[in-house]
């Protein structure tokens, strides 16, 4: 994401690194083997930042002693939290056949502490104009260049001078989808508040790997939602080095959503409606520079149990032979509702056939729309406080970009739309959305 190193170092400083592991030893030779769909997400990462005012807790968190006390209690909670999610404390290896797996050796989760000279209010104002600065308060590490030393989960706690706090989670997507990561983080809040999750997470501990073929067979016909990249070697990241990606968060009020709803003939869910608006707007931009956008990928929540691991997204595509920039919103909404069947099985077959050796992207292979307005992003709780704002990002997105539809903090009817696109397209999209739709 685009931001200068000097600017970031002025806004966040005083980094302290440590590791926190489970309270109990996981066991001898325990391994965790990601599924084929997990492997398809290997080059992507989830970055979530929860902002807390911390002004109704009864403590003065402008004082270093109070900050240290809270961090100590959080780490104490993490010992038990990480007992349940033992696999996130391990490190990646490859089997003899090439399949990536986690050796559950209790190396721990990386824990980062930092400070900012800004107040929380000032910070949220700055990041409203420059969304990429949220990346200063969440770890942006990837797995590699030495996977056996790279933690798949990192946490960062950044204190603002007013006593406010940013909690940043970096989650390797190969571990699970956004709903898995959200459950993981929210469970920490439950335990910290003295509550027990229901159901209590329980994952089997095994000391063997599934048998794999010694002769991988690269797939010649990938499903439309899966794009081959690379090879990337041991740097597990989906964005090309020569493609600078940027982000911007568009805030859509309930009134603006109602106005958009009035432009379509049927009652349409916010996700489909906003996806249609942004598909049309991005197509208008790309018609000037490339071949437009005739195929998009759509990712939604799939059937899953709470506190489960793995990726369970429903992944499908929508296509048209018409010029999307010239279509009406009503037409595009109908097109979004006519997606092909879930391609997850085809994705799994393609990855399985290559023993996890192939390098693929899902986000950004096509322009990708991700429905996250039904994720419990505001479910994390610290000392009785809920976040006043949550920023969310998928990292490692390829050059065709991604659009995330997120919940808004102050209204069940509002939405935040996070655009992750090539740098030059973000600037153009901001102008188009403001001029055509009055959305900023």
Coordinates of C-alpha atoms in Angstrom, one line a residue, residues 94-99 101 209 214:
X94 CA 6.7 -28.2 3.0
X95 CA 6.2 -31.9 2.9
X96 CA 8.4 -34.1 0.7
X97 CA 5.7 -33.9 -1.9
X98 CA 5.7 -30.0 -1.7
X99 CA 2.5 -29.4 0.3
X101 CA 1.8 -27.5 6.3
X209 CA 0.2 -35.7 6.9
X214 CA 4.7 -37.7 -6.2

